[in-house]
XYZ file of C-alpha atoms in Angstrom:
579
model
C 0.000 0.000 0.000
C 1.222 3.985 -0.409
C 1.539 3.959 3.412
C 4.705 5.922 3.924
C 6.266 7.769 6.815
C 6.429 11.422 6.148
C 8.629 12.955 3.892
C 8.904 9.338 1.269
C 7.150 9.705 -1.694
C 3.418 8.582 -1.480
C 2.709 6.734 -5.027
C 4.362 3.101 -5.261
C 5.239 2.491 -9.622
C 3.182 -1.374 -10.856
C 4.071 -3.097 -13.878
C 0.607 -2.593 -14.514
C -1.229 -3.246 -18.330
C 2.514 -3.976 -19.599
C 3.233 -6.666 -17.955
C -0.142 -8.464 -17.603
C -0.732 -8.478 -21.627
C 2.958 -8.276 -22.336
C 3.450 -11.401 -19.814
C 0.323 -13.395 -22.022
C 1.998 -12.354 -25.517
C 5.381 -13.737 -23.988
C 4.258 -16.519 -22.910
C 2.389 -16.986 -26.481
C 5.954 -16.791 -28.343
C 7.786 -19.836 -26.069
C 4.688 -21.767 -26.684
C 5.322 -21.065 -30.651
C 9.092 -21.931 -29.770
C 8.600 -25.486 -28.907
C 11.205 -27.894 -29.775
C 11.418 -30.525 -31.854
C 11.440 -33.321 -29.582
C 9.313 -32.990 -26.238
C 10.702 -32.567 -23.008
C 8.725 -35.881 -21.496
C 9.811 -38.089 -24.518
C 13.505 -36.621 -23.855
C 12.418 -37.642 -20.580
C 11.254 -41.127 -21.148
C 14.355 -41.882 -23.573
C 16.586 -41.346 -20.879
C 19.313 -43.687 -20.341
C 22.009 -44.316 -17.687
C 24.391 -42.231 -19.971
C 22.546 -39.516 -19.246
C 23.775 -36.467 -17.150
C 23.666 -32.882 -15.829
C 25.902 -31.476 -18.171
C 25.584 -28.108 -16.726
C 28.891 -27.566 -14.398
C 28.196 -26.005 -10.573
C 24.604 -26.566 -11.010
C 23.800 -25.715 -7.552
C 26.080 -22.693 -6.840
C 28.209 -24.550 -3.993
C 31.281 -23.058 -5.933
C 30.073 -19.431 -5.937
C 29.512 -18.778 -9.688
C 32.585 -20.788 -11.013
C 31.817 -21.803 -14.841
C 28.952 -18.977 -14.826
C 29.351 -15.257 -16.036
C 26.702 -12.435 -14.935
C 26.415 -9.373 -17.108
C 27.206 -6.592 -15.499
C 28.158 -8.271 -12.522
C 24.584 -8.879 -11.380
C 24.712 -12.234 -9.517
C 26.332 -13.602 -6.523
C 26.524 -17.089 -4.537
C 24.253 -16.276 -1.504
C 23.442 -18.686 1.391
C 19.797 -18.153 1.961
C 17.174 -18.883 0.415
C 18.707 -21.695 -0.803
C 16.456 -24.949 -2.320
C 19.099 -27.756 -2.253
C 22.644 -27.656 -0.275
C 24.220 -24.575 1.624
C 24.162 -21.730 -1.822
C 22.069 -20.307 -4.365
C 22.545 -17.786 -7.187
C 21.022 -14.035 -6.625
C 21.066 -11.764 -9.439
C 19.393 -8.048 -9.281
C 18.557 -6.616 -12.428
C 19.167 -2.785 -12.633
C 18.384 -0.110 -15.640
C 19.215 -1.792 -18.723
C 20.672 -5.161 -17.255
C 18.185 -8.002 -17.036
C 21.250 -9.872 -14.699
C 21.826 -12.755 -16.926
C 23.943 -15.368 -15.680
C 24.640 -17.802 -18.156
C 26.870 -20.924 -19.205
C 27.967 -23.143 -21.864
C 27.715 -26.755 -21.944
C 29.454 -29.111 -23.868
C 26.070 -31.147 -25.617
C 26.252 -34.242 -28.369
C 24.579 -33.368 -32.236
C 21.112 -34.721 -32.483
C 20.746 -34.973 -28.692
C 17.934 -33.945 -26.963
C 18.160 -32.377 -23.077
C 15.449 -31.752 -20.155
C 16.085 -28.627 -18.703
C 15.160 -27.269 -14.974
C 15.783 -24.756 -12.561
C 14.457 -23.670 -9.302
C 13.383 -20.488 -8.880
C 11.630 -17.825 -6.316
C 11.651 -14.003 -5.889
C 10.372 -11.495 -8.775
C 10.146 -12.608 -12.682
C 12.722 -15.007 -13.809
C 13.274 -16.765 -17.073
C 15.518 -20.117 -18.099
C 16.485 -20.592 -21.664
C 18.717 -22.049 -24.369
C 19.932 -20.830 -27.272
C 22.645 -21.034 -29.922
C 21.234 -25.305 -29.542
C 21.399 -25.580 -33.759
C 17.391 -26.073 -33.777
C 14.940 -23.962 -32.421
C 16.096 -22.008 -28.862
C 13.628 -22.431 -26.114
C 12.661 -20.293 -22.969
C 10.381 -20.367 -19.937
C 9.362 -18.164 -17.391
C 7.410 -17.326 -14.147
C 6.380 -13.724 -13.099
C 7.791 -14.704 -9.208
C 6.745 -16.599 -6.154
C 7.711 -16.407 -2.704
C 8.541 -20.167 -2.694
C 10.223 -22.182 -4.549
C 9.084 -23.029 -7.763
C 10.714 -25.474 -10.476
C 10.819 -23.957 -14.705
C 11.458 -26.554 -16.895
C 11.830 -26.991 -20.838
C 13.624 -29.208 -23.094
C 15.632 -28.569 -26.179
C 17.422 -30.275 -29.167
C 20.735 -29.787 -30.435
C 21.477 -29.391 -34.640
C 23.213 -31.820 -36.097
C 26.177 -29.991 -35.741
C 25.839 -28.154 -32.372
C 28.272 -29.171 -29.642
C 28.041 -26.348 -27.376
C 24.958 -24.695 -26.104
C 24.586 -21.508 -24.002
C 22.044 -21.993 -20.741
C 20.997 -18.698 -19.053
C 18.588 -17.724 -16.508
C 17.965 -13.984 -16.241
C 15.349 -11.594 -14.776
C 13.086 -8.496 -16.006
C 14.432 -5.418 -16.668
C 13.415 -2.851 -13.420
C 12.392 -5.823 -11.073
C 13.633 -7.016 -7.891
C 16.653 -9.838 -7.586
C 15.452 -13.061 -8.559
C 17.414 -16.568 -7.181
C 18.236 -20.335 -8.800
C 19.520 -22.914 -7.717
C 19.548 -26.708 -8.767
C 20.168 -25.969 -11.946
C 19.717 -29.202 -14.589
C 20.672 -29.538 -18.369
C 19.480 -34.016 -18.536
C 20.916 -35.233 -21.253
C 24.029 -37.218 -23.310
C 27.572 -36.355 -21.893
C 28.768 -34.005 -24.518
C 32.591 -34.657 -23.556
C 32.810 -32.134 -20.805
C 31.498 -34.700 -18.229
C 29.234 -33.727 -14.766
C 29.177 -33.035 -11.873
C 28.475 -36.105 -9.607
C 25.096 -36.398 -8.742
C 23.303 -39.746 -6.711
C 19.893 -40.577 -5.952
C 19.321 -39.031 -2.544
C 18.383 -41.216 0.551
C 14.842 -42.089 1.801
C 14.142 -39.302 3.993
C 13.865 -40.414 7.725
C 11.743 -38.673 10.577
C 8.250 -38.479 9.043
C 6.207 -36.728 11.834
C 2.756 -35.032 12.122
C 2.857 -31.350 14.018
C -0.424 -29.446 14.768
C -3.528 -30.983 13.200
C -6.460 -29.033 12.380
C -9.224 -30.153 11.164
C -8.783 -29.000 7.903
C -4.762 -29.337 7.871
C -1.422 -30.801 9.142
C 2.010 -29.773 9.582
C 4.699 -32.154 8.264
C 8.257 -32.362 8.670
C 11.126 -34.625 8.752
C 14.844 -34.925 8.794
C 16.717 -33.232 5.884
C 18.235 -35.264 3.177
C 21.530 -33.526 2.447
C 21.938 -34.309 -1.628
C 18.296 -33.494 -2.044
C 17.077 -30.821 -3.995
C 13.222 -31.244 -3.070
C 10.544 -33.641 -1.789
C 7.698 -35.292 -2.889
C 4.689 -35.517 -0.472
C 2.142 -38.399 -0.882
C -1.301 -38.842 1.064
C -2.916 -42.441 0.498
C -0.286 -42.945 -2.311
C -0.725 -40.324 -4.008
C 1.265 -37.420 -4.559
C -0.342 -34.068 -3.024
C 2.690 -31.438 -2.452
C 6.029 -30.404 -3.452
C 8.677 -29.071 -1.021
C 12.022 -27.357 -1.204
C 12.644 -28.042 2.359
C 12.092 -30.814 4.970
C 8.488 -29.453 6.144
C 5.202 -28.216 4.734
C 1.599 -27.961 5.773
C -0.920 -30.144 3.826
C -4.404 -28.458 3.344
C -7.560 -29.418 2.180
C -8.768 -32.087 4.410
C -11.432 -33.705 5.732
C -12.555 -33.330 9.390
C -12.685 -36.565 11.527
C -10.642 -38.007 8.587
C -7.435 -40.305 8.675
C -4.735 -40.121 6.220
C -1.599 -41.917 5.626
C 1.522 -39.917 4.447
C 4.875 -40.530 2.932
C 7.635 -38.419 1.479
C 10.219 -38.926 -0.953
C 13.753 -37.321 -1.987
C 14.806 -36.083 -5.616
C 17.208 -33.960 -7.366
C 18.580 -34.255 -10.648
C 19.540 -38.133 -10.614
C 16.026 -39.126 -9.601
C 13.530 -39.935 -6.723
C 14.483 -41.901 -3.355
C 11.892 -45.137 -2.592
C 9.219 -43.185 -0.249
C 9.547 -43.083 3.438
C 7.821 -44.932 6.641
C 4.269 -43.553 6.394
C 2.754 -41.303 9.324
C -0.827 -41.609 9.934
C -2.771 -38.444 10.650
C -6.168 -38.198 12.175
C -7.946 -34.736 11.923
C -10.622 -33.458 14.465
C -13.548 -32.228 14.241
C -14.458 -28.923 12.919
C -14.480 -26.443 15.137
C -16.104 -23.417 13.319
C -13.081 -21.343 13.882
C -12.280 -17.863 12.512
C -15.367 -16.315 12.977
C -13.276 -12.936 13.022
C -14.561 -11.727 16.716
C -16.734 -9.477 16.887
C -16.464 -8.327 13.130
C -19.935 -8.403 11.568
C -21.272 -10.262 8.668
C -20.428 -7.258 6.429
C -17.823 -4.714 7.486
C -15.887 -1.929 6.724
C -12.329 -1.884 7.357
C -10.050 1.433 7.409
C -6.096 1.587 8.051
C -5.439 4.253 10.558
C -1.575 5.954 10.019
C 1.003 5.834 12.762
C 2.779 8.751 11.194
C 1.912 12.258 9.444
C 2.284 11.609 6.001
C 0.218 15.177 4.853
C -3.020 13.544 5.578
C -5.128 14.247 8.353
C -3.209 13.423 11.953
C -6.004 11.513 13.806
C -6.428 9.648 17.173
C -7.980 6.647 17.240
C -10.744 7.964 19.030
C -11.246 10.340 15.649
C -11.967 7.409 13.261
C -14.899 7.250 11.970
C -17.744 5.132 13.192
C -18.324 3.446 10.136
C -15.407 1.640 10.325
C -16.172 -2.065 12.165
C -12.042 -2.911 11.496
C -9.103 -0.362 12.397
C -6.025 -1.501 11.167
C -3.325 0.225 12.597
C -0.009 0.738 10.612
C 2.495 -0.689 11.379
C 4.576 -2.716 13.199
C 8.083 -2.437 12.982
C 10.838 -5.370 12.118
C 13.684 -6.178 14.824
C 16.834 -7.382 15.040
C 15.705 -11.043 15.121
C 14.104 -12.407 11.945
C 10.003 -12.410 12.057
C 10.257 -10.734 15.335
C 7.715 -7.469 15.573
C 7.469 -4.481 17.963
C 4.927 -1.455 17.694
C 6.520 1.616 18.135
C 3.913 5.323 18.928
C 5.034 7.441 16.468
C 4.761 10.992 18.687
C 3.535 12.788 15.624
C 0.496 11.625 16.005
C -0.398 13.131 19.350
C -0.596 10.850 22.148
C 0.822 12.239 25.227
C 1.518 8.803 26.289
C 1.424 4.850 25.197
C -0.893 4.839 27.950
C -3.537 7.037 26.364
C -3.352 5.285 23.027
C -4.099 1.927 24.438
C -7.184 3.576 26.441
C -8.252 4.734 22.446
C -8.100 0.550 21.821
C -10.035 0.000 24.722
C -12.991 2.314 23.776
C -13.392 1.222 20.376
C -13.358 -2.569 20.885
C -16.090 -1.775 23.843
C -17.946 0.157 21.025
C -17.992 -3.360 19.320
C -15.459 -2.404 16.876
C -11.996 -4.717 16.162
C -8.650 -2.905 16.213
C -6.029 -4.954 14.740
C -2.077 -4.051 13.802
C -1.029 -4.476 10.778
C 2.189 -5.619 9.707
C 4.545 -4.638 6.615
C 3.549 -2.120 4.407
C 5.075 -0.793 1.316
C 8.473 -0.512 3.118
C 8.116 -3.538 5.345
C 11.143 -5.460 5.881
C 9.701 -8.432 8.189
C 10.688 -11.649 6.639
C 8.773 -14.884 8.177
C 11.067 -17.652 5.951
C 12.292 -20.528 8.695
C 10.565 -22.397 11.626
C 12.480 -20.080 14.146
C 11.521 -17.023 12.471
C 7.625 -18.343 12.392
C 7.928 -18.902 15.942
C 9.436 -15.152 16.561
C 6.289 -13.807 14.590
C 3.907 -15.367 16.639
C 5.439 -14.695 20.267
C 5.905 -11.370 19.332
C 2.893 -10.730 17.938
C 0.738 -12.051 20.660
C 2.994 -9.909 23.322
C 1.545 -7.146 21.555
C -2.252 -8.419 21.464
C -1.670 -8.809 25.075
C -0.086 -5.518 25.704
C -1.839 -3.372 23.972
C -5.209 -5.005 23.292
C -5.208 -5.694 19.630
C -7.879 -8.123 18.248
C -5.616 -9.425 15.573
C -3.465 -8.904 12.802
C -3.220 -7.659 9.392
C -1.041 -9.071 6.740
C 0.156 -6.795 4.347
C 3.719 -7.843 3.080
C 4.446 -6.044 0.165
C 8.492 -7.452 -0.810
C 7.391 -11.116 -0.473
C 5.713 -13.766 1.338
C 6.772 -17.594 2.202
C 3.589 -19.397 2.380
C 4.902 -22.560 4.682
C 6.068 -20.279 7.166
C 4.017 -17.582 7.193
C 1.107 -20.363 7.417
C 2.882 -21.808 10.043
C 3.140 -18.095 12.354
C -0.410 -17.572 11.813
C -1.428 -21.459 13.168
C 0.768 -20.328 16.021
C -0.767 -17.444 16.813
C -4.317 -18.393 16.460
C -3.251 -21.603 18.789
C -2.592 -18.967 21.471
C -4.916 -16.382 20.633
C -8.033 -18.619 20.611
C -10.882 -18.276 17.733
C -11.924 -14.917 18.166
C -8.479 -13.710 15.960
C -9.077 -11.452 13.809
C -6.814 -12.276 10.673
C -6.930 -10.053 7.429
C -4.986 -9.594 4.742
C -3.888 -6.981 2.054
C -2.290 -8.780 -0.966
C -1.700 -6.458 -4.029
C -3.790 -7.580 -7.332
C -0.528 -9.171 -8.883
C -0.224 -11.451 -5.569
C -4.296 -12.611 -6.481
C -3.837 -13.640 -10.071
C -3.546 -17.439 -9.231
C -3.731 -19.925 -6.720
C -0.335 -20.683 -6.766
C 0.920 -17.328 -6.267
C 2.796 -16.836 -2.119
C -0.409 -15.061 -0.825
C -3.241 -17.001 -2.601
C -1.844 -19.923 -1.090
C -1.240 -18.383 2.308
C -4.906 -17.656 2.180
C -6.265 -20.839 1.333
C -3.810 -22.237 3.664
C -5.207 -20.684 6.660
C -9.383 -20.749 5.144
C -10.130 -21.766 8.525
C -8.840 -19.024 10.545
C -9.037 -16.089 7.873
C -11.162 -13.077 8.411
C -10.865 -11.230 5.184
C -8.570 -10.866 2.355
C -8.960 -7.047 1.673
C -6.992 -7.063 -2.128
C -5.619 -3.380 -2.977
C -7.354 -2.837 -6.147
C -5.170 0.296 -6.672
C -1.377 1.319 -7.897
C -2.227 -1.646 -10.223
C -2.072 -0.879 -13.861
C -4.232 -3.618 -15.404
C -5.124 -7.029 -15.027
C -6.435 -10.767 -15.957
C -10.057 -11.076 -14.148
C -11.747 -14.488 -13.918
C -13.097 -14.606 -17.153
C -9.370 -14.530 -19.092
C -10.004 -10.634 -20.115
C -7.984 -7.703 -19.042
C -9.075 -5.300 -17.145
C -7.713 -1.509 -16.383
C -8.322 -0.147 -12.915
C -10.507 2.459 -12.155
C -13.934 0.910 -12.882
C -16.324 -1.578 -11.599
C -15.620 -4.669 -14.157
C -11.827 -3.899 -12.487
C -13.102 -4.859 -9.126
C -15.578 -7.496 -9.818
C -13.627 -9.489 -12.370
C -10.550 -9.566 -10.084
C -12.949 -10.320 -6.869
C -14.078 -13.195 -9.372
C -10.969 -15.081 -9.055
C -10.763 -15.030 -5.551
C -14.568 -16.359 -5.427
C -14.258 -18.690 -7.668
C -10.943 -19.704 -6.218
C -11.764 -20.892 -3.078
C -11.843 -18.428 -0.953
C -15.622 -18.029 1.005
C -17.517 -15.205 -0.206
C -17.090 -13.898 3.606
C -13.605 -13.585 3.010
C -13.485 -11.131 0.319
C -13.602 -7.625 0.708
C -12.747 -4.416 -2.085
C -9.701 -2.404 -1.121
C -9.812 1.316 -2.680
C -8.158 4.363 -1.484
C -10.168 6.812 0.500
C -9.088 9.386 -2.289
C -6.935 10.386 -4.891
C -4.309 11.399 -2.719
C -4.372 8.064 -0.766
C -2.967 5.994 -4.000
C -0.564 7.000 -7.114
C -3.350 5.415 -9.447
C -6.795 3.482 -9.412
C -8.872 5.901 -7.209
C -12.712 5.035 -7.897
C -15.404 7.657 -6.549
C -17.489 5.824 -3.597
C -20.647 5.390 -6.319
C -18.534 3.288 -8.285
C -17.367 0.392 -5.194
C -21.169 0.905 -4.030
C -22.030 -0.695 -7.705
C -19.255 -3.357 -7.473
C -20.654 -4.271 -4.138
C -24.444 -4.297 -5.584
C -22.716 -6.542 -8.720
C -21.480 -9.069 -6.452
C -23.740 -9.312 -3.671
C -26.684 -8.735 -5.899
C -26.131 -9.043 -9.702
C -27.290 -5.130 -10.016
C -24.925 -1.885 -11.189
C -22.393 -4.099 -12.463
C -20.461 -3.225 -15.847
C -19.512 -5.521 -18.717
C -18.440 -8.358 -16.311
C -21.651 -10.108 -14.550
C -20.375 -12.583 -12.528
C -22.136 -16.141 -13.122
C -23.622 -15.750 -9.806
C -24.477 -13.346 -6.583
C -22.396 -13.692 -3.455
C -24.630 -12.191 -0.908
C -21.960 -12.829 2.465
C -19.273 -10.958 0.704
C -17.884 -9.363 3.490
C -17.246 -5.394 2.588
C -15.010 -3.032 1.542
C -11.064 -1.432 3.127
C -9.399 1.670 2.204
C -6.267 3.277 2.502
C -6.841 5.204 4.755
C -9.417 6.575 7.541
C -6.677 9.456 7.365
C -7.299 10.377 3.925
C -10.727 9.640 4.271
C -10.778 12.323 7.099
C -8.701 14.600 5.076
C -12.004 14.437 2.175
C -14.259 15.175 4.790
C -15.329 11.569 5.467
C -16.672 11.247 2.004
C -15.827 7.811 1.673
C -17.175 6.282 4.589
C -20.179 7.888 4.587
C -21.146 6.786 1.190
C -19.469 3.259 1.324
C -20.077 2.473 5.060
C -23.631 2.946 4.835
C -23.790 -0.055 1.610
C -21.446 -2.077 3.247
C -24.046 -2.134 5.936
C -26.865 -2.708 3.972
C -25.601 -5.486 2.201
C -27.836 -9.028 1.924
């Protein structure tokens, strides 16, 4: 969100309509590009001959045998998917940080091709292979993920340039486990055995809904495979993950196995896993059935300096913004910034009091545009949720907000928020505030953070703002600013499994409040009417009404204050009224 301490600038640059239709037409072209031979039949043909003929795949020898332009990349020791490095290249200006290699390849050969992958938009490819040169991409994830493609070389080709690279303007992107499958081309491989059966299967905290998984790391593995019944339900890049998606008062059976490049260990002893019975939870408090919810600032950005006392009635959430990162990784603090008029911590807690007896839910939310809290390790989970709850004890917050704007590890950050709610009891109130990008797909950090916790979510509260344009449900593209913008990108989040209740329209209060995508309040009172009731909608009519959608959020009650309320009093009012 543009929430930024006074004095930074307030509008935060998107990729926006380039990237969403120049991402489709891109991926378009390496679907034209495919090669000759298929990767799964390179795959299939495999024999014993075959190798990694890519040198240092997995960075353990810095970037020996691989050349960054411009000196972009580096060996870095976390995150790392399989041993103790990974590459980390940062494009800048004109330099999309290549990093790139040649391998020594046999004529007429074909090769699989892999990498693993996480951060912003990174792309593995192939060229100079004699045939057609092949590419893949991924616009970024928080998590691992594995690209993969296959190639074949010309009859005379015995070299071939690999590269990975990232998007001109983005953020650093990292690899690791890099694989080129195929004939020895002369310049042999690095050695590379089938890992060991992973030992240690054990169940952590069962819901009824999900269970946490882990076991004892395999060091030549590069990921695991996670089975339920037999059948393979999960991929991880470390030695723990939650499973969702189960069925209370069920009992499962699961296994894991090892891979990297050589192949797959035999699958481990199996764990069996009973879940409990539902227990209704995140009911959000007292948050009603439909609700507003307003970000209050903990700073003096130009807008209107309120207390929390000042905030509007209207709003049934407060989110207050934000807590602060310490020295110890996931660890939070809140820290009363004096600008905004307290004459003591005292006082402000006193404000918390009186709206939560007025039936209203005061929360804190954490990151922000400018966030640096990073939740990416079991001890780092564990900081997030102590620390938070310290400070719902302290100061008398109802919750949390999510709103981590530089990334987001779904295991861990699922596994903070279990935490928490295991100490805080049902009445947590959990929201979150991905950016549209984060929304686009289930597979995407957030999305899956979401769905991970269903059970214990309040609200995601999507910024639908500072967005440039983008995919709704229906495949079509949509530019912000109007009402197909926010129902056809609500759409995906309905249809996606989310629970209408958990889906709410984030807008700034006014045009000050974002860079781009203000809407006037008349225009999120028709998205609201679409949704809820198939009325005022645009050119998108979603296939059906989803009456318990649960509201609308905006950036911020300050700005909404500084327009003389306008916003509330038009939105809060429909919000209200909804089915």
């Amino acid at each position: 969100m543009d929430r930024v301490r006074k004095g930074r600038p307030g509008v935060r640059q998107r990729i926006g309509a380039a990237i969403a239709v120049g991402a489709a037409a891109a991926l378009a072209v390496t679907g034209l590009a495919a090669p000759a031979q298929s990767a799964d039949a390179g795959a299939a043909g495999a024999k014993a001959a075959d190798v990694n003929v890519a040198k240092n795949a997995g960075f353990e020898s810095d970037l020996s045998n691989w050349t960054c332009t411009a000196n972009s990349g580096a060996a870095v020791s976390s995150p790392v998917h399989g041993g103790t490095k990974a590459l980390r290249a940062t494009p800048s200006g004109q330099n999309n940080a290549e990093c790139s290699q040649i391998v020594s390849v046999k004529p007429n050969s074909t090769y699989k091709m892999s990498s693993w992958v996480q951060g912003s938009y990174a792309y593995l490819g192939a060229r100079g292979t004699g045939t057609t040169d092949v590419s893949t991409w991924t616009p970024g994830n928080s998590a691992w993920q594995q690209l993969s493609t296959s190639f074949t070389t010309g009859a005379n080709t015995t070299s071939v340039t690999v590269y990975t690279h990232g998007w001109y303007g983005q953020s650093a992107y990292y690899v690791d486990d890099v694989s080129v499958l195929g004939p020895d081309g002369g310049g042999g491989t690095d050695p590379v055995e089938i890992p060991a059966v992973p030992a240690g299967l054990k169940a952590g905290t069962t819901t009824s809904t999900s269970v946490d998984l882990s076991w004892t790391p395999v060091s030549t593995a590069t990921g695991y495979t996670i089975y339920r019944d037999g059948t393979k339900v999960a991929s991880a890049g470390g030695a723990s993950t939650t499973i969702t998606g189960l069925t209370p008062e069920t009992t499962y059976n699961f296994q894991v196995s090892a891979t990297n490049a050589a192949g797959e260990s035999a699958k481990s002893t199996a764990v069996s896993v009973r879940t409990p019975k539902g227990s209704g939870g995140g009911d959000g408090g007292t948050v009603p059935k439909h609700a507003l919810t307003g970000y209050w600032q903990n700073f003096d950005n130009g807008a209107t300096v309120q207390k929390l006392r000042d905030v509007s009635s209207q709003y049934d959430i407060i989110a207050v913004s934000f807590a602060d990162a310490t020295a110890t990784p996931g660890q939070i603090t809140f820290n009363l910034d004096p600008a905004v008029g307290y004459s003591s911590t005292a006082d402000f807690k006193a404000d918390i009091a009186a709206k939560r007896a007025a039936g209203k839910s005061v929360i804190l939310s954490v990151g922000g545009e400018k966030g640096t809290i990073s939740v990416n390790s079991d001890a780092s989970a564990t900081a997030f949720a102590n620390s938070a709850y310290a400070l719902m004890q302290e100061y008398g917050f109802d919750g949390v907000d999510i709103d981590l704007e530089n990334g987001l590890n779904p295991t861990y950050m699922t596994k903070a928020l279990r935490q928490l709610s295991a100490k805080a009891g049902s009445k947590m109130v959990l929201t979150m505030a991905p950016q549209t990008i984060d929304m686009q797909s289930t597979s995407g950090g957030y999305f899956q953070t979401a769905l991970n916790v269903k059970d214990i979510l309040t609200v995601v509260n999507m910024q639908y703002y500072n967005s440039g344009s983008m995919l709704g449900c229906d495949g079509k593209v949509y530019s912000q600013g109007s009402v197909d913008f926010l129902t056809a990108l609500a759409c995906i989040q309905l249809e996606g499994g989310l629970d209408p209740s958990q889906v709410g329209i984030g807008v700034p209060a006014s045009t000050r409040g974002a860079g781009s995508g203000y809407v006037a309040p008349s225009v999120v009172n028709n998205a609201l009417d679409c949704l809820t009731r198939g009325t005022g909608c645009g050119s998108f009519k979603p296939s059906k009404t989803y009456p318990e959608l649960r509201g609308a959020m905006t950036w911020s009650t300050n700005w909404d204050a500084t327009a003389g309320s306008t916003w509330s009093n038009s939105v809060g009012p429909k919000v209200h009224s909804l089915p």
